[in-house]
Amino acid sequence: MPPAEIDLTVYPDECDAFGHLNQASFLSLFERARWEMLARGPGMDVFTRAGVWPAVRKTGIDYHAPAFPGDVLRFQQALTHHGRTSFTMRQTARRVRDDALIATAEFVFVCIDREGKPVPVPAEVVGYMSGTASGGDARRVTVNGVRIAVDVVGEGPAILFVHGYPLDRSMWRHQLDNLSGFTRIAPDLRGMGDSDAPDLGYSMTTYADDLAALLDTLGIDEFVLCGLSMGGYVAFEVLRQHRRRVRGLVLVDTRAEADSSEGRKGRDAQAASAREHGPRAIADAMLPKLFASPDPESVGSAWKRVEEMILKAPVPGIVGALTAMRDRPDSTGLLPLLSGIPTLVIVGEEDRLTPLANARTMAELIPGAQLAVIPGAGHLPPVESPAETTRAMAEFLKARD
Ligand code: MLT
């Protein structure tokens, strides 16, 4: 797993007469960040050990803001593509002091031997860079000042998976493992899972902004958007802010309506309970409602998995999510405006929180939307009936192509 970030300082001799970091030095900082990353992992000699050299074939840099002597720039690098002999690395540089995006760059490398002939990219480099070398640990990407944990798996058109409350990206495990032919991206929202949990700053808008910035950092413009329950509320906000980028929509066990006034009071009561008793109280209140059956014995291992996710959720993240859900706008009016975005609505037949009738109405309101009902599942079909859910998604995605 590569280090998420490399910090490098801008020196006066790297700047032009106006005191701005000059272009040549920019290039060398990007290069230094790449070598530094390798030095902290498989070693700077990882290519020479394999008898190959990564030759730069193409470079594109977007400069967003000037950098000055003394600025500390934080470089993040992501492997955005790899073939047999070539790979593409995307890097971003942000100023640590104010998190300003200073530059983004893309480098295409071809691995060559001593005669200059293309040779395979060393497996060690691909394994390390794609975060699979240590068993698929998440990458961490800083966006809007918050470190977001994210799994990025596979190649092809992108699908962004947004988890429900108060869960994390691991709920999409079956979909990430099995939806081949797509780049599957599953982040932990701020405040959940392995992402940072600041005390303040939670709303549907900040969740959506985080996701857009995360995809920018990963170099992904267009994507299929898939959200479960609270993830669906976030998806509606992404649609409001970034509709152009959304090439397909999968709404899983969610609703478009805002909270009723009683529901809003319930959010405040839950937040008070989380502050006083921690995530255990939330797990005890929620678990019996999340599956087709309220009995842990008949649910089996899915119960334990979800319980672990909830117990791991930081209290500021739980309270933040409750506030964001309490204050979210009504999205019903958005549904008829989604024509042109192929949409699949999925619902567990036994969902007691966002029931089948609700999903049916939502599918009727979205022009051309399909409805898939997962038999024997409650509110969390991707976890409770993973194979059926993945199959429904795969069929939809195939038909969409
Ligand atoms: C979820 O699963 O994300 C929550 O049940 C959503 C909600 O409480 O409205």
Tab-separated table of C-alpha atoms and ligand atoms in Angstrom:
chain	number	residue	atom	x	y	z
A	1	MET	CA	0.000	0.000	0.000
A	2	PRO	CA	1.687	3.261	-1.061
A	3	PRO	CA	1.974	6.096	1.466
A	4	ALA	CA	-1.024	8.335	0.863
A	5	GLU	CA	0.900	11.563	0.935
A	6	ILE	CA	4.382	12.961	0.463
A	7	ASP	CA	5.091	16.465	1.805
A	8	LEU	CA	7.735	18.555	0.029
A	9	THR	CA	8.797	22.149	0.727
A	10	VAL	CA	9.189	24.789	-1.998
A	11	TYR	CA	12.645	26.459	-1.885
A	12	PRO	CA	13.512	29.978	-3.159
A	13	ASP	CA	15.866	28.626	-5.850
A	14	GLU	CA	12.907	26.784	-7.403
A	15	CYS	CA	10.985	30.025	-7.992
A	16	ASP	CA	10.919	32.559	-10.823
A	17	ALA	CA	11.484	36.346	-10.666
A	18	PHE	CA	7.946	36.831	-9.339
A	19	GLY	CA	8.582	34.357	-6.536
A	20	HIS	CA	6.323	31.636	-8.027
A	21	LEU	CA	7.381	28.023	-8.123
A	22	ASN	CA	8.579	27.635	-11.725
A	23	GLN	CA	7.480	24.957	-14.168
A	24	ALA	CA	10.729	23.004	-14.292
A	25	SER	CA	10.795	22.791	-10.503
A	26	PHE	CA	7.158	21.743	-10.453
A	27	LEU	CA	8.056	18.792	-12.657
A	28	SER	CA	10.963	17.856	-10.442
A	29	LEU	CA	8.787	18.036	-7.292
A	30	PHE	CA	6.255	15.693	-8.887
A	31	GLU	CA	9.115	13.377	-9.784
A	32	ARG	CA	10.668	13.589	-6.312
A	33	ALA	CA	7.278	12.724	-4.749
A	34	ARG	CA	7.079	9.578	-6.919
A	35	TRP	CA	10.574	8.389	-5.973
A	36	GLU	CA	10.007	9.241	-2.322
A	37	MET	CA	6.843	7.136	-2.418
A	38	LEU	CA	8.786	4.189	-3.869
A	39	ALA	CA	11.579	4.724	-1.320
A	40	ARG	CA	9.055	4.263	1.482
A	41	GLY	CA	7.741	1.078	-0.121
A	42	PRO	CA	9.514	-1.436	-2.353
A	43	GLY	CA	12.622	0.793	-2.667
A	44	MET	CA	13.886	3.240	-5.269
A	45	ASP	CA	15.621	0.349	-7.018
A	46	VAL	CA	12.383	-1.547	-7.648
A	47	PHE	CA	12.695	-0.983	-11.409
A	48	THR	CA	16.411	-1.700	-11.687
A	49	ARG	CA	15.926	-4.903	-9.670
A	50	ALA	CA	13.448	-6.014	-12.323
A	51	GLY	CA	15.814	-4.954	-15.139
A	52	VAL	CA	13.403	-2.350	-16.535
A	53	TRP	CA	13.174	1.406	-16.666
A	54	PRO	CA	9.994	3.525	-16.568
A	55	ALA	CA	10.346	5.949	-19.484
A	56	VAL	CA	7.988	8.940	-19.435
A	57	ARG	CA	6.000	9.015	-22.679
A	58	LYS	CA	3.441	11.725	-21.993
A	59	THR	CA	2.866	14.396	-19.369
A	60	GLY	CA	-0.040	16.736	-18.744
A	61	ILE	CA	-0.079	19.274	-15.931
A	62	ASP	CA	-2.887	21.625	-14.900
A	63	TYR	CA	-1.695	24.515	-12.756
A	64	HIS	CA	-4.472	25.739	-10.497
A	65	ALA	CA	-2.746	28.209	-8.153
A	66	PRO	CA	0.801	29.563	-7.602
A	67	ALA	CA	3.075	28.192	-4.899
A	68	PHE	CA	5.701	30.257	-3.089
A	69	PRO	CA	8.967	29.656	-1.171
A	70	GLY	CA	8.251	28.038	2.186
A	71	ASP	CA	4.957	26.486	1.045
A	72	VAL	CA	4.728	22.826	1.983
A	73	LEU	CA	3.025	20.904	-0.809
A	74	ARG	CA	1.301	17.600	-0.182
A	75	PHE	CA	1.570	15.197	-3.127
A	76	GLN	CA	-0.833	12.326	-3.598
A	77	GLN	CA	-0.283	9.727	-6.275
A	78	ALA	CA	-2.710	7.228	-7.744
A	79	LEU	CA	-2.216	4.545	-10.384
A	80	THR	CA	-5.121	5.318	-12.717
A	81	HIS	CA	-4.364	2.762	-15.407
A	82	HIS	CA	-1.968	-0.032	-16.127
A	83	GLY	CA	-1.559	-2.228	-19.171
A	84	ARG	CA	1.067	-4.887	-19.880
A	85	THR	CA	3.967	-2.532	-20.504
A	86	SER	CA	2.604	0.909	-19.614
A	87	PHE	CA	1.016	2.618	-16.673
A	88	THR	CA	-0.476	6.010	-15.891
A	89	MET	CA	0.034	7.847	-12.652
A	90	ARG	CA	-2.039	10.794	-11.564
A	91	GLN	CA	-0.632	13.166	-8.967
A	92	THR	CA	-2.102	16.119	-7.120
A	93	ALA	CA	-0.277	18.797	-5.173
A	94	ARG	CA	-2.132	20.661	-2.426
A	95	ARG	CA	-0.759	23.357	-0.144
A	96	VAL	CA	-0.814	21.979	3.406
A	97	ARG	CA	-1.527	25.365	5.047
A	98	ASP	CA	-4.908	25.968	3.352
A	99	ASP	CA	-5.520	22.725	1.413
A	100	ALA	CA	-5.551	24.738	-1.847
A	101	LEU	CA	-5.249	22.602	-4.978
A	102	ILE	CA	-2.030	23.819	-6.609
A	103	ALA	CA	-1.594	21.430	-9.541
A	104	THR	CA	-2.717	18.108	-10.948
A	105	ALA	CA	-0.565	16.052	-13.261
A	106	GLU	CA	-0.790	12.872	-15.265
A	107	PHE	CA	2.249	10.888	-16.384
A	108	VAL	CA	2.192	7.969	-18.804
A	109	PHE	CA	5.155	5.603	-18.491
A	110	VAL	CA	6.311	2.757	-20.694
A	111	CYS	CA	8.613	0.176	-19.163
A	112	ILE	CA	11.611	-0.507	-21.408
A	113	ASP	CA	14.663	-2.745	-21.278
A	114	ARG	CA	18.259	-1.733	-22.025
A	115	GLU	CA	17.606	-1.902	-25.791
A	116	GLY	CA	14.601	0.389	-25.408
A	117	LYS	CA	12.091	-2.398	-26.104
A	118	PRO	CA	8.797	-2.300	-24.133
A	119	VAL	CA	8.703	-4.911	-21.343
A	120	PRO	CA	6.048	-5.780	-18.735
A	121	VAL	CA	5.469	-3.432	-15.821
A	122	PRO	CA	7.016	-5.125	-12.732
A	123	ALA	CA	4.231	-6.849	-10.770
A	124	GLU	CA	5.737	-5.482	-7.553
A	125	VAL	CA	5.143	-1.915	-8.731
A	126	VAL	CA	1.550	-2.571	-9.812
A	127	GLY	CA	0.760	-4.454	-6.590
A	128	TYR	CA	2.233	-1.702	-4.465
A	129	MET	CA	0.659	1.169	-6.358
A	130	SER	CA	-2.793	-0.323	-6.665
A	131	GLY	CA	-2.902	-0.926	-2.943
A	132	THR	CA	-3.281	-4.678	-3.378
A	133	ALA	CA	0.160	-5.614	-2.119
A	134	SER	CA	-1.026	-5.713	1.481
A	135	GLY	CA	-4.350	-7.422	0.877
A	136	GLY	CA	-6.428	-4.571	-0.491
A	137	ASP	CA	-6.121	-1.994	2.306
A	138	ALA	CA	-7.824	1.292	1.536
A	139	ARG	CA	-6.085	4.252	0.061
A	140	ARG	CA	-6.406	7.499	1.949
A	141	VAL	CA	-7.022	10.651	-0.023
A	142	THR	CA	-7.243	14.097	1.573
A	143	VAL	CA	-10.172	16.146	0.284
A	144	ASN	CA	-11.553	19.346	1.765
A	145	GLY	CA	-9.096	18.938	4.644
A	146	VAL	CA	-10.408	15.478	5.608
A	147	ARG	CA	-8.692	12.120	4.955
A	148	ILE	CA	-11.099	9.811	3.143
A	149	ALA	CA	-10.480	6.054	3.035
A	150	VAL	CA	-11.381	4.574	-0.327
A	151	ASP	CA	-11.198	1.211	-2.075
A	152	VAL	CA	-10.558	1.391	-5.803
A	153	VAL	CA	-10.808	-1.938	-7.609
A	154	GLY	CA	-10.698	-2.996	-11.261
A	155	GLU	CA	-10.711	-1.199	-14.566
A	156	GLY	CA	-13.358	0.177	-16.917
A	157	PRO	CA	-16.176	2.704	-16.544
A	158	ALA	CA	-16.386	3.969	-12.959
A	159	ILE	CA	-19.054	3.146	-10.376
A	160	LEU	CA	-19.130	5.092	-7.136
A	161	PHE	CA	-20.679	3.237	-4.178
A	162	VAL	CA	-21.999	5.366	-1.305
A	163	HIS	CA	-22.775	3.470	1.903
A	164	GLY	CA	-25.645	3.949	4.344
A	165	TYR	CA	-25.748	5.166	7.947
A	166	PRO	CA	-23.819	4.428	10.157
A	167	LEU	CA	-21.965	1.916	8.025
A	168	ASP	CA	-18.862	1.981	5.865
A	169	ARG	CA	-17.450	0.979	2.492
A	170	SER	CA	-17.074	-2.668	3.512
A	171	MET	CA	-20.831	-3.129	3.022
A	172	TRP	CA	-20.121	-3.200	-0.756
A	173	ARG	CA	-17.604	-6.070	-0.472
A	174	HIS	CA	-19.480	-8.483	-2.750
A	175	GLN	CA	-20.114	-5.822	-5.382
A	176	LEU	CA	-16.455	-4.706	-5.298
A	177	ASP	CA	-15.240	-8.271	-5.651
A	178	ASN	CA	-17.606	-9.267	-8.434
A	179	LEU	CA	-18.635	-6.400	-10.720
A	180	SER	CA	-15.741	-6.966	-13.103
A	181	GLY	CA	-15.360	-4.719	-16.149
A	182	PHE	CA	-15.827	-1.605	-13.995
A	183	THR	CA	-13.628	0.568	-11.816
A	184	ARG	CA	-15.379	0.092	-8.469
A	185	ILE	CA	-14.869	2.965	-6.054
A	186	ALA	CA	-16.115	2.671	-2.475
A	187	PRO	CA	-15.193	5.449	-0.042
A	188	ASP	CA	-15.998	5.818	3.640
A	189	LEU	CA	-17.937	9.065	3.991
A	190	ARG	CA	-16.327	11.567	6.372
A	191	GLY	CA	-17.032	10.486	9.935
A	192	MET	CA	-17.501	6.788	9.077
A	193	GLY	CA	-15.286	3.713	8.757
A	194	ASP	CA	-11.618	4.584	8.367
A	195	SER	CA	-12.123	8.188	7.215
A	196	ASP	CA	-11.394	11.141	9.473
A	197	ALA	CA	-14.257	12.191	11.717
A	198	PRO	CA	-14.104	15.949	12.321
A	199	ASP	CA	-16.377	17.351	15.034
A	200	LEU	CA	-18.255	19.643	12.643
A	201	GLY	CA	-18.904	20.048	8.933
A	202	TYR	CA	-21.525	17.415	8.112
A	203	SER	CA	-24.268	17.998	5.552
A	204	MET	CA	-25.418	16.400	2.323
A	205	THR	CA	-23.532	19.181	0.542
A	206	THR	CA	-20.202	18.442	2.257
A	207	TYR	CA	-20.605	14.696	1.649
A	208	ALA	CA	-21.291	15.408	-2.054
A	209	ASP	CA	-18.380	17.870	-2.282
A	210	ASP	CA	-16.052	15.302	-0.700
A	211	LEU	CA	-17.083	12.698	-3.276
A	212	ALA	CA	-16.636	15.056	-6.224
A	213	ALA	CA	-13.185	16.115	-4.951
A	214	LEU	CA	-12.237	12.483	-4.336
A	215	LEU	CA	-13.126	11.555	-7.912
A	216	ASP	CA	-11.191	14.592	-9.180
A	217	THR	CA	-8.143	13.350	-7.289
A	218	LEU	CA	-8.577	9.864	-8.756
A	219	GLY	CA	-8.849	11.413	-12.240
A	220	ILE	CA	-12.430	10.236	-12.789
A	221	ASP	CA	-14.875	12.541	-14.506
A	222	GLU	CA	-17.983	10.470	-15.300
A	223	PHE	CA	-19.404	7.644	-13.212
A	224	VAL	CA	-22.385	5.513	-12.350
A	225	LEU	CA	-23.669	6.578	-8.950
A	226	CYS	CA	-24.931	3.977	-6.508
A	227	GLY	CA	-26.173	4.882	-3.030
A	228	LEU	CA	-27.891	2.911	-0.288
A	229	SER	CA	-30.306	4.656	2.076
A	230	MET	CA	-28.310	7.634	3.424
A	231	GLY	CA	-26.002	7.001	0.456
A	232	GLY	CA	-29.085	7.641	-1.700
A	233	TYR	CA	-29.679	10.975	0.047
A	234	VAL	CA	-26.065	11.844	-0.752
A	235	ALA	CA	-26.619	10.672	-4.343
A	236	PHE	CA	-29.509	13.136	-4.732
A	237	GLU	CA	-27.180	15.939	-3.636
A	238	VAL	CA	-24.478	14.757	-6.066
A	239	LEU	CA	-27.149	14.868	-8.787
A	240	ARG	CA	-28.084	18.415	-7.814
A	241	GLN	CA	-24.447	19.593	-7.891
A	242	HIS	CA	-22.751	17.399	-10.517
A	243	ARG	CA	-25.463	15.931	-12.720
A	244	ARG	CA	-23.339	16.156	-15.893
A	245	ARG	CA	-20.905	13.604	-14.468
A	246	VAL	CA	-23.541	10.979	-13.574
A	247	ARG	CA	-23.888	8.349	-16.366
A	248	GLY	CA	-26.224	6.025	-14.494
A	249	LEU	CA	-27.959	5.778	-11.137
A	250	VAL	CA	-28.613	2.895	-8.750
A	251	LEU	CA	-30.788	3.768	-5.752
A	252	VAL	CA	-30.829	1.039	-3.133
A	253	ASP	CA	-33.331	1.001	-0.255
A	254	THR	CA	-33.596	4.761	-0.041
A	255	ARG	CA	-36.248	7.470	-0.187
A	256	ALA	CA	-36.548	10.889	-1.797
A	257	GLU	CA	-38.647	12.568	0.904
A	258	ALA	CA	-37.159	14.710	3.657
A	259	ASP	CA	-37.669	13.783	7.324
A	260	SER	CA	-41.060	14.554	8.892
A	261	SER	CA	-41.002	16.796	11.978
A	262	GLU	CA	-41.347	13.663	14.113
A	263	GLY	CA	-38.471	12.076	12.203
A	264	ARG	CA	-36.318	15.158	12.845
A	265	LYS	CA	-36.986	14.899	16.571
A	266	GLY	CA	-36.002	11.224	16.379
A	267	ARG	CA	-32.638	12.232	14.828
A	268	ASP	CA	-31.945	14.565	17.759
A	269	ALA	CA	-32.863	11.848	20.241
A	270	GLN	CA	-30.516	9.385	18.489
A	271	ALA	CA	-27.714	11.969	18.498
A	272	ALA	CA	-28.176	12.490	22.249
A	273	SER	CA	-28.106	8.740	22.783
A	274	ALA	CA	-24.904	8.373	20.692
A	275	ARG	CA	-23.224	11.179	22.664
A	276	GLU	CA	-24.201	9.609	25.976
A	277	HIS	CA	-23.812	5.871	25.306
A	278	GLY	CA	-21.675	5.658	22.149
A	279	PRO	CA	-22.233	3.508	19.034
A	280	ARG	CA	-23.413	0.488	21.090
A	281	ALA	CA	-26.720	2.288	21.730
A	282	ILE	CA	-27.126	2.984	18.009
A	283	ALA	CA	-26.309	-0.631	17.112
A	284	ASP	CA	-28.864	-1.950	19.616
A	285	ALA	CA	-31.560	0.377	18.317
A	286	MET	CA	-30.889	-0.205	14.615
A	287	LEU	CA	-29.824	-3.826	14.141
A	288	PRO	CA	-33.267	-5.396	14.682
A	289	LYS	CA	-34.698	-3.129	11.949
A	290	LEU	CA	-32.031	-3.625	9.310
A	291	PHE	CA	-32.620	-7.202	8.165
A	292	ALA	CA	-35.584	-9.242	6.969
A	293	SER	CA	-35.725	-10.781	10.450
A	294	PRO	CA	-35.119	-9.055	13.835
A	295	ASP	CA	-33.490	-12.273	15.097
A	296	PRO	CA	-29.660	-12.381	14.884
A	297	GLU	CA	-29.668	-16.199	14.703
A	298	SER	CA	-31.736	-16.321	11.534
A	299	VAL	CA	-29.810	-13.438	9.912
A	300	GLY	CA	-26.438	-15.125	10.481
A	301	SER	CA	-23.033	-13.600	9.657
A	302	ALA	CA	-24.469	-10.445	8.001
A	303	TRP	CA	-25.723	-9.333	11.438
A	304	LYS	CA	-22.220	-9.590	12.942
A	305	ARG	CA	-20.634	-7.777	10.001
A	306	VAL	CA	-23.053	-4.872	10.231
A	307	GLU	CA	-22.781	-4.755	14.026
A	308	GLU	CA	-19.001	-4.417	13.697
A	309	MET	CA	-19.402	-1.580	11.196
A	310	ILE	CA	-21.727	0.329	13.526
A	311	LEU	CA	-19.536	-0.214	16.598
A	312	LYS	CA	-16.561	1.139	14.640
A	313	ALA	CA	-18.372	4.376	13.690
A	314	PRO	CA	-16.935	7.410	15.546
A	315	VAL	CA	-19.481	9.349	17.636
A	316	PRO	CA	-18.802	12.703	15.846
A	317	GLY	CA	-19.486	10.927	12.541
A	318	ILE	CA	-22.730	9.402	13.837
A	319	VAL	CA	-23.936	12.738	15.201
A	320	GLY	CA	-22.827	14.508	12.020
A	321	ALA	CA	-24.710	12.038	9.801
A	322	LEU	CA	-27.844	12.394	11.926
A	323	THR	CA	-27.668	16.178	11.573
A	324	ALA	CA	-27.100	15.912	7.822
A	325	MET	CA	-30.053	13.529	7.404
A	326	ARG	CA	-32.290	15.647	9.657
A	327	ASP	CA	-31.589	18.762	7.582
A	328	ARG	CA	-31.613	17.218	4.114
A	329	PRO	CA	-33.962	18.717	1.526
A	330	ASP	CA	-36.864	16.889	-0.072
A	331	SER	CA	-35.684	15.355	-3.366
A	332	THR	CA	-39.081	14.195	-4.671
A	333	GLY	CA	-39.201	17.074	-7.167
A	334	LEU	CA	-35.859	15.944	-8.592
A	335	LEU	CA	-37.117	12.479	-9.612
A	336	PRO	CA	-39.111	13.432	-12.760
A	337	LEU	CA	-36.147	15.561	-13.875
A	338	LEU	CA	-33.789	12.580	-14.052
A	339	SER	CA	-34.710	11.615	-17.622
A	340	GLY	CA	-31.648	10.660	-19.632
A	341	ILE	CA	-29.964	9.038	-16.633
A	342	PRO	CA	-30.509	5.261	-16.780
A	343	THR	CA	-31.765	4.358	-13.319
A	344	LEU	CA	-32.241	1.167	-11.345
A	345	VAL	CA	-34.145	1.197	-8.053
A	346	ILE	CA	-33.314	-1.799	-5.849
A	347	VAL	CA	-35.247	-2.718	-2.724
A	348	GLY	CA	-35.259	-5.599	-0.280
A	349	GLU	CA	-38.730	-7.145	-0.320
A	350	GLU	CA	-38.813	-7.143	3.497
A	351	ASP	CA	-37.337	-3.658	4.034
A	352	ARG	CA	-39.131	-2.083	6.998
A	353	LEU	CA	-37.270	1.262	6.916
A	354	THR	CA	-37.682	2.196	3.241
A	355	PRO	CA	-40.407	-0.243	2.147
A	356	LEU	CA	-41.179	-1.722	-1.266
A	357	ALA	CA	-44.179	0.578	-1.839
A	358	ASN	CA	-41.888	3.550	-1.403
A	359	ALA	CA	-39.322	2.186	-3.881
A	360	ARG	CA	-42.087	1.464	-6.390
A	361	THR	CA	-43.315	5.067	-6.237
A	362	MET	CA	-39.765	6.331	-6.643
A	363	ALA	CA	-39.212	4.114	-9.701
A	364	GLU	CA	-42.512	5.337	-11.198
A	365	LEU	CA	-41.498	8.965	-10.758
A	366	ILE	CA	-38.078	8.601	-12.442
A	367	PRO	CA	-38.546	8.458	-16.237
A	368	GLY	CA	-37.626	5.003	-17.570
A	369	ALA	CA	-36.415	3.675	-14.203
A	370	GLN	CA	-36.374	-0.063	-13.538
A	371	LEU	CA	-37.241	-1.686	-10.235
A	372	ALA	CA	-35.504	-4.792	-8.870
A	373	VAL	CA	-36.977	-6.416	-5.770
A	374	ILE	CA	-34.589	-8.645	-3.823
A	375	PRO	CA	-36.600	-11.427	-2.181
A	376	GLY	CA	-35.867	-12.309	1.435
A	377	ALA	CA	-33.791	-9.167	2.080
A	378	GLY	CA	-34.466	-6.250	4.408
A	379	HIS	CA	-32.906	-2.779	4.336
A	380	LEU	CA	-29.401	-3.941	3.343
A	381	PRO	CA	-29.638	-6.276	0.306
A	382	PRO	CA	-25.965	-5.770	-0.710
A	383	VAL	CA	-24.987	-7.408	2.613
A	384	GLU	CA	-27.946	-9.707	3.297
A	385	SER	CA	-28.444	-11.027	-0.263
A	386	PRO	CA	-25.177	-9.999	-1.909
A	387	ALA	CA	-25.204	-12.336	-4.917
A	388	GLU	CA	-28.772	-11.400	-5.972
A	389	THR	CA	-28.005	-7.702	-5.532
A	390	THR	CA	-24.789	-7.864	-7.528
A	391	ARG	CA	-26.627	-9.801	-10.256
A	392	ALA	CA	-29.349	-7.135	-10.484
A	393	MET	CA	-26.688	-4.439	-10.759
A	394	ALA	CA	-24.665	-6.367	-13.349
A	395	GLU	CA	-27.754	-6.907	-15.552
A	396	PHE	CA	-28.643	-3.227	-15.360
A	397	LEU	CA	-25.092	-2.118	-16.128
A	398	LYS	CA	-24.848	-4.499	-19.087
A	399	ALA	CA	-28.146	-3.303	-20.573
A	400	ARG	CA	-27.034	0.318	-20.091
A	401	ASP	CA	-23.909	-0.128	-22.291
B	1	MLT	C1	-29.534	4.306	6.402
B	1	MLT	O1	-29.601	3.073	6.287
B	1	MLT	O2	-28.662	4.963	5.807
B	1	MLT	C2	-30.504	4.990	7.330
B	1	MLT	O3	-31.455	4.073	7.775
B	1	MLT	C3	-31.155	6.140	6.659
B	1	MLT	C4	-32.085	6.895	7.572
B	1	MLT	O4	-32.027	6.726	8.787
B	1	MLT	O5	-32.869	7.708	7.037
